[in-house]
Coordinates of C-alpha atoms and ligand atoms in Angstrom, one line a residue:
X1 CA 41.9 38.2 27.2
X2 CA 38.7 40.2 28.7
X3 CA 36.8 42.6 26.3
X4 CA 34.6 45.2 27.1
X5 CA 30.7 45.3 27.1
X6 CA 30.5 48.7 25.3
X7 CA 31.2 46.9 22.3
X8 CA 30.8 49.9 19.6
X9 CA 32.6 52.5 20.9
X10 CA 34.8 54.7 19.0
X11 CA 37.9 53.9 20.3
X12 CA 38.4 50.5 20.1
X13 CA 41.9 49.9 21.7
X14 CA 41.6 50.0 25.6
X15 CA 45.0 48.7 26.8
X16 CA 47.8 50.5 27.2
X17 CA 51.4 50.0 25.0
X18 CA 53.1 46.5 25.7
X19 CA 55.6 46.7 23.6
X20 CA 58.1 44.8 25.2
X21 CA 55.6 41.4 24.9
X22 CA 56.7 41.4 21.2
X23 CA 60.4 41.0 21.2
X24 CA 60.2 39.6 18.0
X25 CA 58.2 40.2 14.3
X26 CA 57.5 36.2 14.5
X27 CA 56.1 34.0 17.5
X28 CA 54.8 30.6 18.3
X29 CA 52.0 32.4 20.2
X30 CA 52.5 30.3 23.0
X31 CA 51.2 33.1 25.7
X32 CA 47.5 34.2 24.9
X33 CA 47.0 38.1 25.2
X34 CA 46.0 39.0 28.4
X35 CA 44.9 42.7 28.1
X36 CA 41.3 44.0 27.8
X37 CA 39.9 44.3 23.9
X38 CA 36.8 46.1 22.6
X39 CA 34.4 43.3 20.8
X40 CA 34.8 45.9 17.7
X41 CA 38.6 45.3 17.7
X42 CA 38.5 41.6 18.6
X43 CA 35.7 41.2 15.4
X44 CA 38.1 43.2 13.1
X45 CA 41.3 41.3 14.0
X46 CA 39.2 38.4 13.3
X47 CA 38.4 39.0 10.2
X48 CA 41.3 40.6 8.9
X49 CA 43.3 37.4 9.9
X50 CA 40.7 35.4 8.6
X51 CA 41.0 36.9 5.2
X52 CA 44.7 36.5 5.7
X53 CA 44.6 32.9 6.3
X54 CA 42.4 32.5 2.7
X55 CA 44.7 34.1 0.7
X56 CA 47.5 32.1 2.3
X57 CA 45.3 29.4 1.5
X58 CA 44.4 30.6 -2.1
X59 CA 48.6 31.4 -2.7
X60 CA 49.7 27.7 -1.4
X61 CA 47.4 26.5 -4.1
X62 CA 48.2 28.5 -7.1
X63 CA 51.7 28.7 -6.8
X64 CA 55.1 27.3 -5.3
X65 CA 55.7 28.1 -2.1
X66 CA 59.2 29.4 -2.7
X67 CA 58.6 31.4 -5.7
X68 CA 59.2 35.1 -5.9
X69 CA 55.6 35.6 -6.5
X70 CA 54.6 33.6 -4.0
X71 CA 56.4 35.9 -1.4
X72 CA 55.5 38.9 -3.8
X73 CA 51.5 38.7 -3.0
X74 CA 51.9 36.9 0.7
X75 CA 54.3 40.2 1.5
X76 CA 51.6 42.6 -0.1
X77 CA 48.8 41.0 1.8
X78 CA 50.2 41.1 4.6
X79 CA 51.2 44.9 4.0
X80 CA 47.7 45.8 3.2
X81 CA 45.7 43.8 6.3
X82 CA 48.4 45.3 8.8
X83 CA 50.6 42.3 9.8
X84 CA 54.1 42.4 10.5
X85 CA 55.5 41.8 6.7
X86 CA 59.0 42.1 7.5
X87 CA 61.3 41.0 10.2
X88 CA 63.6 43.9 10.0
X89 CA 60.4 46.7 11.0
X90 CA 61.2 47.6 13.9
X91 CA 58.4 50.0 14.8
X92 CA 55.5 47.5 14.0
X93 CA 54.0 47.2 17.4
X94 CA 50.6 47.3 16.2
X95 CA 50.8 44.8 13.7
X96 CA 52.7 42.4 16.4
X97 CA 49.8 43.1 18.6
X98 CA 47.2 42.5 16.0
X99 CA 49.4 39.2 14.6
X100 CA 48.7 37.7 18.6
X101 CA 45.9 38.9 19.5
X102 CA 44.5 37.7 15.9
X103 CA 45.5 34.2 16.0
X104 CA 44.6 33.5 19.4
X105 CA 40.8 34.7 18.7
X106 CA 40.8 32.4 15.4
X107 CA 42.2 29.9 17.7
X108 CA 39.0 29.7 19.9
X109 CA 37.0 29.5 16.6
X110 CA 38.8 27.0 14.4
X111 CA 39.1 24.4 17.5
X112 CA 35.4 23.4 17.3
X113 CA 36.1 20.2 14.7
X114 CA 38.5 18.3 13.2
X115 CA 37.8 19.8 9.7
X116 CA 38.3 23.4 11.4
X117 CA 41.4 22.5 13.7
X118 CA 43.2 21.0 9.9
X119 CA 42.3 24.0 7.9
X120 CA 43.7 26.5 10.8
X121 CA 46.9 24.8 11.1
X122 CA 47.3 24.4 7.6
X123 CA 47.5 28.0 6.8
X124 CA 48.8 28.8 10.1
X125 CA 51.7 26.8 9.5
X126 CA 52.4 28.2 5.8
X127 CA 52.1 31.5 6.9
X128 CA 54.7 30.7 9.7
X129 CA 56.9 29.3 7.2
X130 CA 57.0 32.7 4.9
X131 CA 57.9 34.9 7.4
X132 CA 60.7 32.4 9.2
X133 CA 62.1 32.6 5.7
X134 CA 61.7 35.9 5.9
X135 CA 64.3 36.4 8.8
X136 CA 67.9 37.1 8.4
X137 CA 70.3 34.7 9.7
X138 CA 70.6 36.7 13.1
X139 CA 67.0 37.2 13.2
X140 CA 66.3 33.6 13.0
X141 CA 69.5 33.0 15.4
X142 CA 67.3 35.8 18.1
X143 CA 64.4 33.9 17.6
X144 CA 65.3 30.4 17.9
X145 CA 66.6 31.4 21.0
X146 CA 64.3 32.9 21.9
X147 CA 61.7 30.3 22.0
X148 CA 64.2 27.9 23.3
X149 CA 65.1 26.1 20.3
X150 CA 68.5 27.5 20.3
X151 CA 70.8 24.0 19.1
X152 CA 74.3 23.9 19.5
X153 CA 76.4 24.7 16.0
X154 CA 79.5 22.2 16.2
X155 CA 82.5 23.3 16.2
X156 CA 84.9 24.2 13.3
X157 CA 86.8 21.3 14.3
X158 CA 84.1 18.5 14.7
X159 CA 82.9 19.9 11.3
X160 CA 86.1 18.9 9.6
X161 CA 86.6 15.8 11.4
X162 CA 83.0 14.6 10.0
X163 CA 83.4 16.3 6.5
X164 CA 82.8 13.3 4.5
X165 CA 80.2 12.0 6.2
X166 CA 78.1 15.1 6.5
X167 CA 79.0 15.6 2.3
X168 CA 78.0 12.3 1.9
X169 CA 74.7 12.1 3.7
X170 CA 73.8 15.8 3.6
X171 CA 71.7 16.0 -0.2
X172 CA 73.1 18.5 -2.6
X173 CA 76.3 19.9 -0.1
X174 CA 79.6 19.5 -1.9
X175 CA 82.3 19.1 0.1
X176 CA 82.9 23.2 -0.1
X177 CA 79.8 23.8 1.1
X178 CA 80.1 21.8 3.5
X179 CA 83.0 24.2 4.5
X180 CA 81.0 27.1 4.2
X181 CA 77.5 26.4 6.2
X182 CA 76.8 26.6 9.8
X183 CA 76.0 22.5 11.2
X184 CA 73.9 22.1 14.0
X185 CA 73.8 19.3 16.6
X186 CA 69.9 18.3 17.1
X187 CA 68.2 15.7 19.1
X188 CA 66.6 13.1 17.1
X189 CA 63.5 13.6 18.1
X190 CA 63.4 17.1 16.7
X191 CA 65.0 16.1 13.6
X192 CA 62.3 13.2 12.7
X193 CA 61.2 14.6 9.3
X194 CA 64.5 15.1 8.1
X195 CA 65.8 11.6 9.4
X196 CA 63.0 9.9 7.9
X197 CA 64.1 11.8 4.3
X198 CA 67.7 10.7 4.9
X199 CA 68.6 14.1 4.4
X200 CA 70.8 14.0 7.6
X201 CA 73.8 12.9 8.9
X202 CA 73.1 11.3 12.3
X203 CA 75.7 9.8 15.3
X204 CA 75.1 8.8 18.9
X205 CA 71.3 9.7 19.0
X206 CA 72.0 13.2 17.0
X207 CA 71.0 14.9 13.9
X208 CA 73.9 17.6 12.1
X209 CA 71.8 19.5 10.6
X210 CA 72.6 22.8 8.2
X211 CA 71.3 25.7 9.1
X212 CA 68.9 25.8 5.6
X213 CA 66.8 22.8 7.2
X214 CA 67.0 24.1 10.3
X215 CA 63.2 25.6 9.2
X216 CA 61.9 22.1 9.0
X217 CA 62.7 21.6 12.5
X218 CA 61.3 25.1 13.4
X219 CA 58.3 24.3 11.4
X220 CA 57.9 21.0 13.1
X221 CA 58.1 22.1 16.7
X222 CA 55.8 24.9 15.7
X223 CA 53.0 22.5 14.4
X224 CA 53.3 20.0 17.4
X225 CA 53.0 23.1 19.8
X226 CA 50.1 24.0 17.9
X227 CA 48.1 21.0 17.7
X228 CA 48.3 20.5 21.2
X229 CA 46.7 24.1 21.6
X230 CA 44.1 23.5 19.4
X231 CA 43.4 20.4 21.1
X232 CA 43.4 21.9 24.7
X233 CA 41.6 24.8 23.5
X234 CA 38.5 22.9 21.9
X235 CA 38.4 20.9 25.8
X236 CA 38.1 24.3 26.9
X237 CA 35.1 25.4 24.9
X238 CA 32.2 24.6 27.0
X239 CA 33.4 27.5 29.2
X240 CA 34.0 30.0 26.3
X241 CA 30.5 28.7 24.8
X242 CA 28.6 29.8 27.6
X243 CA 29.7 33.2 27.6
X244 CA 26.9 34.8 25.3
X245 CA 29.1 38.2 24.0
X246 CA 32.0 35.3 22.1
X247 CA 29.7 32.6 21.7
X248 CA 27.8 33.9 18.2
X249 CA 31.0 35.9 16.9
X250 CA 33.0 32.4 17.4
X251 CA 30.0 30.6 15.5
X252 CA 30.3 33.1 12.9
X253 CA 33.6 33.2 12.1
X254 CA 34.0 29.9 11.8
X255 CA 31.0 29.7 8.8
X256 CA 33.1 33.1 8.3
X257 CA 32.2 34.5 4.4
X258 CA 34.6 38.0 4.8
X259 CA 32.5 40.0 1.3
X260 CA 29.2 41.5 0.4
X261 CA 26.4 39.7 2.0
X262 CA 24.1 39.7 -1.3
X263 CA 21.1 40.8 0.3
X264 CA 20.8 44.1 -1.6
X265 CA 20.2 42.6 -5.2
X266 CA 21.1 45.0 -7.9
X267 CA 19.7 42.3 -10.5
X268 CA 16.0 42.0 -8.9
X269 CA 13.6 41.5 -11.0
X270 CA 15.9 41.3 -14.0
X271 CA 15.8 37.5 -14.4
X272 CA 13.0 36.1 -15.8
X273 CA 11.8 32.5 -14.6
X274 CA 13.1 31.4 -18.4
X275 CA 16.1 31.7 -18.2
X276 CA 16.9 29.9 -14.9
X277 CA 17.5 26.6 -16.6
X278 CA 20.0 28.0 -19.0
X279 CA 21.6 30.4 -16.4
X280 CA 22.1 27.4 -14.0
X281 CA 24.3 25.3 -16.6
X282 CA 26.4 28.8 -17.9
X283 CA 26.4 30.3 -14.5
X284 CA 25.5 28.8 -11.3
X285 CA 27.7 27.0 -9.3
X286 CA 27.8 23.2 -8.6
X287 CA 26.0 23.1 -5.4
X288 CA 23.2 25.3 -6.9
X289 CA 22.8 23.3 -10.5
X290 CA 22.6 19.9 -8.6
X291 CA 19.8 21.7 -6.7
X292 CA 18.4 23.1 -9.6
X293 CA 18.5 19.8 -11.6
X294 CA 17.2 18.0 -8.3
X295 CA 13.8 20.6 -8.0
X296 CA 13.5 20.1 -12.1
X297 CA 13.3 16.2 -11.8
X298 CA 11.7 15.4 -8.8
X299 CA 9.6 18.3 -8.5
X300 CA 10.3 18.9 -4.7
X301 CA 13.1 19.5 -2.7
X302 CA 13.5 19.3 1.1
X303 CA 14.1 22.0 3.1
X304 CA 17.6 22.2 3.2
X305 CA 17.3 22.5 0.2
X306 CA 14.8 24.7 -0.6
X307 CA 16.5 27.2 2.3
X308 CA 20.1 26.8 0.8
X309 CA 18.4 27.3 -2.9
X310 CA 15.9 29.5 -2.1
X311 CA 17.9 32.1 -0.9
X312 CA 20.3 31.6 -3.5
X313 CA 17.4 32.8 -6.2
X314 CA 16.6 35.6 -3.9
X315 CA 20.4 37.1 -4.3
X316 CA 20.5 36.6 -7.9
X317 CA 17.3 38.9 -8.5
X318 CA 14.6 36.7 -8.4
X319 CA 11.3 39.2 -6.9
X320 CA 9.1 37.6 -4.3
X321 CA 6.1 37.4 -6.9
X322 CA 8.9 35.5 -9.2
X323 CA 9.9 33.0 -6.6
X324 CA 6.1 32.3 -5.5
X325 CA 5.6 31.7 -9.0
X326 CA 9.1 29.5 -9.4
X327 CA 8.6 27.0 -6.9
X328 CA 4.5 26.3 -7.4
X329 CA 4.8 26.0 -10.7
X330 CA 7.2 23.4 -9.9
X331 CA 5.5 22.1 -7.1
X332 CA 2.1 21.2 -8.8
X333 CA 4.0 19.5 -10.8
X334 CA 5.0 16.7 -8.2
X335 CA 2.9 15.6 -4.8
X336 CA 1.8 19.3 -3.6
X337 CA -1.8 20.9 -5.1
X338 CA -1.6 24.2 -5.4
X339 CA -3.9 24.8 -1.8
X340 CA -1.3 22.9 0.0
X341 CA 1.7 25.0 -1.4
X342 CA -0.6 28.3 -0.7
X343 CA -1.0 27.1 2.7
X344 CA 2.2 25.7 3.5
X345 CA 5.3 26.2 1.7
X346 CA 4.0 29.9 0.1
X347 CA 4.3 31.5 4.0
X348 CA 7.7 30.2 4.2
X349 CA 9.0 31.8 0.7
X350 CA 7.3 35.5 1.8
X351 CA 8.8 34.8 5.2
X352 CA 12.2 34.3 3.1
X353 CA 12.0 37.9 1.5
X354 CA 11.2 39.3 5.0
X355 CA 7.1 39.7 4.7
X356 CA 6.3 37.5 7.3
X357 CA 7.7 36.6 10.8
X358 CA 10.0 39.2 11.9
X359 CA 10.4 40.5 8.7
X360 CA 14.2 40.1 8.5
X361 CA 15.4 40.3 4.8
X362 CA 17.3 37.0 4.8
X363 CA 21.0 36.4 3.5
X364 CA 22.1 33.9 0.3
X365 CA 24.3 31.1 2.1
X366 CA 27.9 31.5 2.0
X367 CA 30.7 28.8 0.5
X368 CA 31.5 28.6 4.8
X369 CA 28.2 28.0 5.8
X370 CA 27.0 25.4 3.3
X371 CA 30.6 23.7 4.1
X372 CA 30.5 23.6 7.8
X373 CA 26.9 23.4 8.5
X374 CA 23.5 21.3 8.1
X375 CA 25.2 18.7 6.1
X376 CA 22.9 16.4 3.8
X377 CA 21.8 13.0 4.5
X378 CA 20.0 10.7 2.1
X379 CA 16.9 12.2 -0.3
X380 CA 18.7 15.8 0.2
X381 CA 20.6 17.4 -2.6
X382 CA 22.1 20.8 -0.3
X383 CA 25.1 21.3 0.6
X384 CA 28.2 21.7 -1.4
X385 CA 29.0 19.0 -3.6
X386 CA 32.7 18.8 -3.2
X387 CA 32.8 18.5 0.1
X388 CA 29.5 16.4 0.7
X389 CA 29.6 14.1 -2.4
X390 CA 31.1 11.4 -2.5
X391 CA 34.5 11.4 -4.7
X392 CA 33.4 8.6 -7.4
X393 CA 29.6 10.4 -7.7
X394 CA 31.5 13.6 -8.1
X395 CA 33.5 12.5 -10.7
X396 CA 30.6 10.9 -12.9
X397 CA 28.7 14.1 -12.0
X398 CA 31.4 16.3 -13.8
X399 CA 32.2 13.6 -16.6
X400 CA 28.7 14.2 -17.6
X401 CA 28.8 18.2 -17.4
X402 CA 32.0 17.4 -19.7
X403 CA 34.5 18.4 -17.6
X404 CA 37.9 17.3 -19.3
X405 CA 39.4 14.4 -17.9
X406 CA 42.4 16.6 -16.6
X407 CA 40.8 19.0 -15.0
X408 CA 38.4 16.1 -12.9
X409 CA 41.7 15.1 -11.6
X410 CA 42.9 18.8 -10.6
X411 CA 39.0 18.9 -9.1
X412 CA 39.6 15.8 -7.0
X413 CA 43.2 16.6 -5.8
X414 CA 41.7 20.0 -4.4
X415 CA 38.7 17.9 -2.8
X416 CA 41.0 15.2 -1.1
X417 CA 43.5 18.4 0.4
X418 CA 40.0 19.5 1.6
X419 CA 40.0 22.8 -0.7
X420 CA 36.0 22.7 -1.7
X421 CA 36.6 26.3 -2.4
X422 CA 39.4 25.8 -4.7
X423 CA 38.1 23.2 -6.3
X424 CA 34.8 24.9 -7.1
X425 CA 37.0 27.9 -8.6
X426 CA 39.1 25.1 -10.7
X427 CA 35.5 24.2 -11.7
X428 CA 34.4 27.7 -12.6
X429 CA 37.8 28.2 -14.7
X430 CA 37.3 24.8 -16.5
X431 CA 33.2 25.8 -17.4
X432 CA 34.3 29.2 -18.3
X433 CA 37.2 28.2 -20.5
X434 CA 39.7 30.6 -18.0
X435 CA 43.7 29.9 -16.9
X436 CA 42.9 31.7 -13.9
X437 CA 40.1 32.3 -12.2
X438 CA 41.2 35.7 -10.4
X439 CA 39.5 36.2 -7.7
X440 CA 38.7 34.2 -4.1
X441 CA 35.5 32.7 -4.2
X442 CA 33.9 32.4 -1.3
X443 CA 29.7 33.0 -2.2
X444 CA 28.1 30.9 -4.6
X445 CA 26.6 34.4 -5.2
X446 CA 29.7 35.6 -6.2
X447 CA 30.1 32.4 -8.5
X448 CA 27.5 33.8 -10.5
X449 CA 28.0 37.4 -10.5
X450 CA 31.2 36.9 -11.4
X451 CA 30.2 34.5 -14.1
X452 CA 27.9 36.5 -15.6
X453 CA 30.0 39.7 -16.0
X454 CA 32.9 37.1 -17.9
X455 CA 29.7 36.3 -19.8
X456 CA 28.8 39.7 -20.7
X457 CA 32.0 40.7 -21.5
X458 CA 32.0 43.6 -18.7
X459 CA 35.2 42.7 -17.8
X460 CA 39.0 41.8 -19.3
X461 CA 40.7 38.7 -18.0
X462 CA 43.1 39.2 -15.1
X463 CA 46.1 36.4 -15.5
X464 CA 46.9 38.0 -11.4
X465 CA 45.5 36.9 -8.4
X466 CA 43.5 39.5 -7.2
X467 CA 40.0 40.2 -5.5
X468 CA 38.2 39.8 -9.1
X469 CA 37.7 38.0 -12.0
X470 CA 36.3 36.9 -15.1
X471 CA 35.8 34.7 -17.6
X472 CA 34.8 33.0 -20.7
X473 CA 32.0 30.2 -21.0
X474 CA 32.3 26.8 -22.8
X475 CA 29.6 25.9 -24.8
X476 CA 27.7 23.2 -22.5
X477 CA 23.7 24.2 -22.5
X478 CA 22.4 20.2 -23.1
X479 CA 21.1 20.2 -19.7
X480 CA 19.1 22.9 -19.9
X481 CA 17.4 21.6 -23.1
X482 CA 16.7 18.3 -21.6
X483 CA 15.1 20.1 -18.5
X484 CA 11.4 19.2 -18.9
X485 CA 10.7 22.0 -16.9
X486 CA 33.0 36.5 5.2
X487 CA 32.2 38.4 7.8
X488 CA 30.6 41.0 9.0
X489 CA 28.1 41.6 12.0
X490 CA 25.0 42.2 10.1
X491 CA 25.7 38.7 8.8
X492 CA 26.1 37.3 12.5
X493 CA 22.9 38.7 12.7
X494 CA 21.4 37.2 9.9
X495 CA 23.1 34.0 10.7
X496 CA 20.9 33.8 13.7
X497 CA 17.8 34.9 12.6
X498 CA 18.0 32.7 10.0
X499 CA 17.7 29.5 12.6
X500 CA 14.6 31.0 13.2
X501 CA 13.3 31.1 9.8
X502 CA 14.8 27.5 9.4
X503 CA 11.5 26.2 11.7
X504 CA 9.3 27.2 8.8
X505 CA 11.1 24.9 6.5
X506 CA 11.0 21.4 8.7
X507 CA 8.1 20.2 6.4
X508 CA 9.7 17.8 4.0
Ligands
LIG601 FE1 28.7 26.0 -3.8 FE2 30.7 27.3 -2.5 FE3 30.6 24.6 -2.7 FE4 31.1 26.1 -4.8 S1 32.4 25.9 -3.0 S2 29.8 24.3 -4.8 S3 29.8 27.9 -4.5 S4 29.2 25.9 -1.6

């Protein structure tokens, strides 16, 4: 793939129609795109995949993979973002085009870790399996053919010959439908998943297999071929590193946030300091609460955590005059006079709302950064908690914010499969007394704006996944009595500046 320099010009497509590259609606993307992109079309396809893969992510969660809704919202997603939706389209050349060009970019991103390579495949692989559903039999026949996975159905006579034995180690085919379905002859090797299950019947070093688990062999193949990719890719970074126009977009979308940034605050100067303890038990997140609770009893908090939290304030409403006010009053409290905070820590909070340095208004973290980036080590309390606490300390943490003992065990389920996202919206629905949360949360921001419209009663419950939400709050303010006290460029931009402002935070 080369792209062009003149990365904001109008018209974005450069390359001419290659139509023919996309026999098919579905691929294993086994050949990366070799025609020149714009940097404005290779950002978009980006992203547009990237919010793909969430709700693919967000779907596999919430409901069952095979269930009409399931395909109901993948199908309209997919619709709306301009993917190929349905095998049988036969003009969708863009969309083919945007499909491979798409995943090969998120490819380059999502190869940097481990963490990054699992999430990729993942959804990769369950968006794969939705549209090789999708197919019609001869679609699927093209296609498996077409990437060379085209096995050898057995004959009418073999079939009878072996009817009781495929009926008899074949799960849930009678002996007519064994009659009726297609059987396959595999190599074992490509049948592993379904040998292991027993769910085949297998002679001299083959599997018969019938054509409706022929997708778990698809499916296999597929993730093998991809892993491999991902693994040769990420060996091949250092190259793709050094060039300086893919370098920051690849950093960015893989800390990818796809929403509003929250640096224009509607709220500001609506908050007063008073209600911070109360708003961070009704309606702040969990990474931002354990902060809070962290600054309230110890009076200080590093500077991850001051950057993470800081900036959190700043998108909720808090003025600059507020937040000076905020974090000395807290300050004095512990080790700092008030001289040293004026001196030291009072340039970096003006430098945070853009009055000092080069006066860059600063972004709010997203869920993406505080995930992938600057984890925590001992004496700090940043990050996000379900990904950076540890699973016993997250449990007593939520036992103590009263957190049901059911819904502690949906929380730590989500953690394990890696969801920190989904498992902070299970927490949201759980504090807000909600069946569904309703919308992808991806900002701890958003957390709270969200929150706080459920709270205020702007908004009527939607039971649908959709992009947002609401909610109602459970009763849970004892901590605040006891308290003594996506992506867009202008966020790749802020991104970077931000490492910048992050030298005016080193003192602890
Ligand atoms: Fe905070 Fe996002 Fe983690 Fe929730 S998922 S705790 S909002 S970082």
């Amino acid at each position: 793939m080369e792209f062009s320099s003149r990365a904001r010009q109008k018209h974005a497509r450069l390359a001419g129609d290659r139509r023919e590259q996309y026999p098919h609606s579905l691929q294993f993307y086994l050949e990366p795109p070799t025609e020149s992109i714009s940097l404005v079309e290779f950002e978009n396809f980006a992203i547009d995949r990237l919010k793909l893969l969430k709700v693919v992510e967000n779907l596999g969660v919430g409901y069952v993979r095979s269930t009409e809704t399931y395909k109901t919202k993948l199908e309209h997603e997919l619709r709306k973002l301009k993917f190929p939706y349905r095998a049988l389209a036969e003009d969708d050349y863009e969309a083919r085009r945007k499909d491979h060009i798409s995943h090969f970019i998120l490819r380059l991103a999502y190869c940097q870790s481990e963490d990054l390579r699992r999430w990729f495949l993942q959804q990769e692989m369950d968006l794969f399996r939705y549209r090789f559903n999708q197919l019609t039999d001869s679609l699927m026949q093209k296609f498996l053919e077409h990437v060379n996975l085209s096995f050898e159905a057995i004959s009418e006579d073999l079939k009878n010959e072996l009817t009781d034995e495929l009926c008899a180690s074949t799960p849930g085919f009678s002996l007519s439908k064994v009659k009726e379905q297609m059987f396959y002859k595999v190599g074992l090797a490509d049948a592993v998943d379904l040998f292991r299950a027993r769910r085949v019947f297998i002679k001299d070093g083959f599997a018969y297999v019938p054509f409706k688990e022929i997708d778990v062999i698809v499916l296999n193949n597929y993730r093998t071929k991809l892993s491999k990719a991902l693994a040769l890719t990420a060996r091949s970074l250092p190259s793709i590193q050094s060039d300086e126009r893919l370098q920051p977009l690849l950093n960015h979308l893989s800390h990818c946030y796809v929403g509003p940034d929250y640096s224009v605050q509607k709220n500001t100067g609506k908050i007063s300091l008073e209600q911070i303890d109360a708003l961070s038990v009704k309606s702040f997140p969990l990474c931002m609460r354990q902060l809070h609770r962290a600054l309230r009893d110890s009076h200080h908090l590093r500077h991850g955590g001051r950057m993470q939290y800081g900036l959190f304030l700043k998108g909720i409403g808090l003025t600059l005059e507020q937040a000076l006010e905020f974090w000395k009053k807290e300050f004095i409290r512990g080790k700092v006079d008030a001289d040293k905070f004026d001196k030291g820590y009072a340039y970096s909070i003006r430098h945070n709302y853009g009055k000092e340095g080069k006066r860059t208004d600063y972004t709010p973290y997203s869920c993406m950064k505080i995930i992938m980036s600057n984890p925590p080590s001992q004496g700090d309390y940043h990050g996000c908690p379900f990904r950076h606490s540890d699973p016993e300390l997250l449990k007593q943490k939520l036992q103590s914010y009263k957190i049901p003992p059911s819904g502690i065990t949906q929380i730590l389920d989500l953690v394990k499969g890696m969801h920190y996202q989904l498992a902070c919206q299970k927490y949201f629905e759980l504090t807000h007394d909600v069946d569904d949360i309703g919308f992808s949360l991806n900002h701890p921001n958003q957390y709270f704006s969200e929150s706080q419209k459920l709270l205020s009663g702007g908004r009527e419950l939607k039971k649908e996944l959709s992009n947002s939400g609401n909610f109602q709050q459970k009763n849970n303010s004892q901590e605040s009595m006891n308290s003594n006290s996506t992506p867009t460029s202008s966020n790749a931009t802020a991104d970077t500046e931000l490492e910048g402002l992050e030298a005016f935070f080193t003192e602890d």
